[in-house]
Amino acid sequence: GIQVEQSPPDLILQEGANSTLRCNFSDSVNNLQWFHQNPWGQLINLFYIPSGTKQNGRLSATTVATERYSLLYISSSQTTDSGVYFCAVTGAGSYQLTFGKGTKLSVIP
Amino acid sequence: DGGITQSPKYLFRKEGQNVTLSCEQNLNHDAMYWYRQDPGQGLRLIYYSQIVNDFQKGDIAEGYSVSREKKESFPLTVTSAQKNPTAFYLCASSAGGRETQYFGPGTRLLVL
């Protein structure tokens, strides 16, 4: 099946800093989502982005499907951005979302 | 409010017992999913259902069973055959099979 790799696995930032999280996938996809899992376990949808670029406030994402990667940008980070960020994809011909292992972000004051 | 509810929030199970986790959605979504998350790991798919009265196994279906008798409900039973059931269980739904998935708050299952 399709493989999803996220980097870095852990990231510590000072409040106000910017960061880039990366997601590589091994095959063509027809769905790619970015999620934020808060400390209570709730998964929050950030972006549905199988291709192209989207922005939502301080967050933006870009997926280059032909090169099989996606990037999540967080600008002016806040302590509330802490948590785990997951990338998940659905391969062509499949209905299953396959998750990466996540990037754990800690934003310190 | 539209959304996905899961109950209970915490569940304790004795060895050899079957337990059922509830998942309800009022988003009028056709597709529903169950995932398992172990500490420090991503989510893995247990079962999914594209329409009522139909469901398919995911990557780790052994020791679990589901039913989909109503569009809004997709309960998961963790049977005694599941060797290591302690985990965080998340339910999700989507309008269609490849559309955005939305997640419930999860149920933490602990085997005593």
CSV table of C-alpha atoms in Angstrom, one decimal:
chain,number,residue,atom,x,y,z
A,1,GLY,CA,0.0,0.0,0.0
A,2,ILE,CA,0.9,3.7,-0.1
A,3,GLN,CA,3.6,4.9,2.3
A,4,VAL,CA,3.5,8.3,4.1
A,5,GLU,CA,6.5,9.8,5.7
A,6,GLN,CA,6.5,13.0,7.8
A,7,SER,CA,9.4,15.1,8.9
A,8,PRO,CA,10.6,16.2,11.3
A,9,PRO,CA,9.2,13.9,13.9
A,10,ASP,CA,9.6,16.5,16.6
A,11,LEU,CA,9.9,20.3,16.5
A,12,ILE,CA,10.3,22.8,19.3
A,13,LEU,CA,9.7,26.5,18.5
A,14,GLN,CA,9.8,29.8,20.3
A,15,GLU,CA,6.5,31.6,20.1
A,16,GLY,CA,6.4,33.8,17.1
A,17,ALA,CA,8.7,31.7,14.9
A,18,ASN,CA,7.7,30.1,11.6
A,19,SER,CA,7.9,26.5,10.6
A,20,THR,CA,7.6,24.1,7.7
A,21,LEU,CA,6.3,20.5,8.1
A,22,ARG,CA,6.8,18.0,5.2
A,23,CYS,CA,4.8,15.0,4.0
A,24,ASN,CA,6.2,12.6,1.4
A,25,PHE,CA,4.1,9.9,-0.2
A,26,SER,CA,5.0,7.0,-2.3
A,27,ASP,CA,2.3,6.9,-5.0
A,28,SER,CA,-0.4,9.0,-6.7
A,29,VAL,CA,-3.1,10.3,-4.4
A,30,ASN,CA,-6.6,11.5,-4.9
A,31,ASN,CA,-7.0,12.9,-1.4
A,32,LEU,CA,-4.6,14.5,1.0
A,33,GLN,CA,-5.5,16.0,4.3
A,34,TRP,CA,-3.6,17.8,7.1
A,35,PHE,CA,-4.9,17.4,10.6
A,36,HIS,CA,-3.9,18.9,14.0
A,37,GLN,CA,-4.4,16.6,17.0
A,38,ASN,CA,-4.8,18.6,20.2
A,39,PRO,CA,-3.6,17.4,23.7
A,40,TRP,CA,-7.1,15.9,24.3
A,41,GLY,CA,-6.9,13.8,21.2
A,42,GLN,CA,-9.3,15.6,19.0
A,43,LEU,CA,-8.4,15.6,15.3
A,44,ILE,CA,-9.1,19.0,13.7
A,45,ASN,CA,-9.2,19.3,9.9
A,46,LEU,CA,-6.7,21.9,8.6
A,47,PHE,CA,-6.7,21.4,4.8
A,48,TYR,CA,-8.1,19.1,2.1
A,49,ILE,CA,-5.4,19.6,-0.5
A,50,PRO,CA,-4.7,16.8,-3.0
A,51,SER,CA,-2.9,19.5,-5.2
A,52,GLY,CA,-2.2,23.2,-5.3
A,53,THR,CA,-2.0,25.8,-2.5
A,54,LYS,CA,-4.4,26.9,0.2
A,55,GLN,CA,-4.2,29.4,3.0
A,56,ASN,CA,-6.2,29.8,6.2
A,57,GLY,CA,-5.0,32.5,8.5
A,58,ARG,CA,-1.5,31.8,9.8
A,59,LEU,CA,-1.5,28.4,8.2
A,60,SER,CA,-1.0,27.5,4.5
A,61,ALA,CA,-0.3,24.3,2.6
A,62,THR,CA,1.1,23.3,-0.7
A,63,THR,CA,0.9,19.9,-2.4
A,64,VAL,CA,3.0,19.1,-5.5
A,65,ALA,CA,1.3,15.9,-6.6
A,66,THR,CA,3.7,15.2,-9.4
A,67,GLU,CA,6.7,15.2,-7.0
A,68,ARG,CA,4.7,13.4,-4.2
A,69,TYR,CA,5.0,15.8,-1.4
A,70,SER,CA,3.1,18.3,0.6
A,71,LEU,CA,4.2,21.1,2.9
A,72,LEU,CA,2.4,22.7,5.8
A,73,TYR,CA,3.5,26.2,6.8
A,74,ILE,CA,2.8,27.7,10.2
A,75,SER,CA,3.7,31.4,10.6
A,76,SER,CA,3.9,33.4,13.8
A,77,SER,CA,3.4,30.3,15.9
A,78,GLN,CA,1.4,30.4,19.2
A,79,THR,CA,1.4,28.1,22.2
A,80,THR,CA,-2.1,26.9,21.1
A,81,ASP,CA,-0.4,25.5,17.9
A,82,SER,CA,1.2,22.8,20.0
A,83,GLY,CA,0.2,19.2,19.3
A,84,VAL,CA,0.7,16.6,16.7
A,85,TYR,CA,0.2,17.4,13.0
A,86,PHE,CA,-0.7,14.5,10.7
A,87,CYS,CA,-0.7,14.1,7.0
A,88,ALA,CA,-3.0,11.5,5.5
A,89,VAL,CA,-3.6,10.4,1.9
A,90,THR,CA,-5.9,8.2,-0.1
A,91,GLY,CA,-4.1,6.4,-3.0
A,92,ALA,CA,-5.7,6.3,-6.4
A,93,GLY,CA,-8.3,3.5,-6.6
A,94,SER,CA,-8.6,3.4,-2.8
A,95,TYR,CA,-11.0,4.7,-0.2
A,96,GLN,CA,-8.6,4.3,2.7
A,97,LEU,CA,-6.9,7.2,4.4
A,98,THR,CA,-3.3,6.2,5.2
A,99,PHE,CA,-1.7,8.4,8.0
A,100,GLY,CA,1.9,9.3,8.6
A,101,LYS,CA,3.3,9.1,12.1
A,102,GLY,CA,3.0,12.8,12.6
A,103,THR,CA,5.1,15.8,13.6
A,104,LYS,CA,5.0,16.7,17.3
A,105,LEU,CA,5.1,20.5,17.6
A,106,SER,CA,5.9,22.2,20.9
A,107,VAL,CA,5.6,26.0,21.0
A,108,ILE,CA,7.2,27.6,24.0
A,109,PRO,CA,6.6,31.1,25.3
B,1,ASP,CA,-25.0,21.5,15.9
B,2,GLY,CA,-23.8,19.1,13.2
B,3,GLY,CA,-21.1,16.7,14.2
B,4,ILE,CA,-19.9,13.3,15.3
B,5,THR,CA,-20.4,12.0,18.8
B,6,GLN,CA,-18.6,9.0,20.4
B,7,SER,CA,-19.4,7.4,23.6
B,8,PRO,CA,-18.2,6.6,26.2
B,9,LYS,CA,-15.2,8.9,26.5
B,10,TYR,CA,-13.4,6.3,28.6
B,11,LEU,CA,-14.1,2.5,28.7
B,12,PHE,CA,-12.6,-0.2,30.9
B,13,ARG,CA,-12.8,-3.8,29.9
B,14,LYS,CA,-12.0,-7.0,31.7
B,15,GLU,CA,-10.1,-9.8,29.9
B,16,GLY,CA,-12.5,-11.9,27.8
B,17,GLN,CA,-15.3,-9.3,27.5
B,18,ASN,CA,-16.7,-7.9,24.4
B,19,VAL,CA,-17.4,-4.1,24.4
B,20,THR,CA,-19.2,-1.9,22.0
B,21,LEU,CA,-18.1,1.7,21.2
B,22,SER,CA,-20.8,4.1,19.8
B,23,CYS,CA,-20.4,6.5,16.9
B,24,GLU,CA,-23.2,8.7,15.7
B,25,GLN,CA,-23.2,11.5,13.1
B,26,ASN,CA,-25.8,14.0,12.0
B,27,LEU,CA,-23.9,15.4,9.0
B,28,ASN,CA,-25.9,13.2,6.6
B,29,HIS,CA,-22.7,11.6,5.5
B,30,ASP,CA,-22.8,8.3,3.5
B,31,ALA,CA,-19.3,7.1,4.6
B,32,MET,CA,-18.1,6.2,8.1
B,33,TYR,CA,-14.8,4.9,9.4
B,34,TRP,CA,-13.2,3.5,12.5
B,35,TYR,CA,-9.5,4.1,13.3
B,36,ARG,CA,-7.2,2.9,16.1
B,37,GLN,CA,-4.4,5.0,17.5
B,38,ASP,CA,-1.6,3.7,19.7
B,39,PRO,CA,0.7,6.0,21.7
B,40,GLY,CA,3.1,8.0,19.5
B,41,GLN,CA,1.6,6.5,16.4
B,42,GLY,CA,-0.6,7.6,13.5
B,43,LEU,CA,-4.1,6.2,12.9
B,44,ARG,CA,-4.8,2.8,11.4
B,45,LEU,CA,-8.0,1.9,9.7
B,46,ILE,CA,-10.1,-0.9,11.3
B,47,TYR,CA,-13.3,-0.9,9.2
B,48,TYR,CA,-15.1,1.5,6.9
B,49,SER,CA,-18.6,1.7,5.4
B,50,GLN,CA,-19.6,3.5,2.2
B,51,ILE,CA,-23.3,2.9,2.5
B,52,VAL,CA,-25.9,1.5,4.9
B,53,ASN,CA,-25.7,-2.3,5.3
B,54,ASP,CA,-22.3,-2.5,3.7
B,55,PHE,CA,-18.8,-2.4,5.2
B,56,GLN,CA,-15.2,-3.4,4.4
B,57,LYS,CA,-12.2,-4.4,6.5
B,58,GLY,CA,-9.4,-2.0,6.8
B,59,ASP,CA,-5.8,-2.9,7.7
B,60,ILE,CA,-6.3,-4.2,11.2
B,61,ALA,CA,-9.9,-5.7,11.3
B,62,GLU,CA,-9.0,-8.9,13.2
B,63,GLY,CA,-10.7,-9.0,16.6
B,64,TYR,CA,-13.2,-6.3,15.7
B,65,SER,CA,-16.7,-6.3,14.3
B,66,VAL,CA,-19.1,-3.5,13.0
B,67,SER,CA,-22.6,-3.0,11.8
B,68,ARG,CA,-24.2,-0.3,9.7
B,69,GLU,CA,-28.0,-0.6,10.0
B,70,LYS,CA,-28.6,3.2,10.0
B,71,LYS,CA,-26.9,5.9,8.0
B,72,GLU,CA,-26.1,7.9,11.1
B,73,SER,CA,-24.7,5.1,13.3
B,74,PHE,CA,-21.6,2.9,13.0
B,75,PRO,CA,-20.9,1.0,16.2
B,76,LEU,CA,-17.7,-0.9,16.8
B,77,THR,CA,-17.4,-4.1,18.9
B,78,VAL,CA,-14.0,-5.0,20.3
B,79,THR,CA,-14.2,-8.7,20.8
B,80,SER,CA,-12.3,-11.0,23.2
B,81,ALA,CA,-10.3,-12.2,20.2
B,82,GLN,CA,-8.5,-8.8,19.9
B,83,LYS,CA,-5.2,-9.5,21.7
B,84,ASN,CA,-4.2,-6.0,22.5
B,85,PRO,CA,-7.3,-3.7,22.6
B,86,THR,CA,-5.9,-0.9,24.8
B,87,ALA,CA,-5.8,2.1,22.5
B,88,PHE,CA,-7.6,5.3,21.5
B,89,TYR,CA,-10.4,4.7,19.0
B,90,LEU,CA,-11.6,7.4,16.6
B,91,CYS,CA,-14.6,7.4,14.4
B,92,ALA,CA,-14.9,9.6,11.3
B,93,SER,CA,-17.4,10.3,8.5
B,94,SER,CA,-17.3,11.8,5.0
B,95,ALA,CA,-19.8,12.8,2.3
B,96,GLY,CA,-18.2,10.3,0.0
B,97,GLY,CA,-15.4,7.8,-0.1
B,98,ARG,CA,-12.7,10.2,-1.1
B,99,GLU,CA,-14.0,13.4,0.4
B,100,THR,CA,-12.8,15.2,3.5
B,101,GLN,CA,-13.1,13.1,6.6
B,102,TYR,CA,-14.3,14.6,9.9
B,103,PHE,CA,-13.5,13.0,13.2
B,104,GLY,CA,-15.3,12.5,16.5
B,105,PRO,CA,-13.6,13.1,20.0
B,106,GLY,CA,-12.6,9.5,20.5
B,107,THR,CA,-13.0,6.7,23.1
B,108,ARG,CA,-10.1,5.6,25.2
B,109,LEU,CA,-10.3,1.8,25.9
B,110,LEU,CA,-8.3,0.3,28.7
B,111,VAL,CA,-8.2,-3.5,29.4
B,112,LEU,CA,-7.9,-4.4,33.1
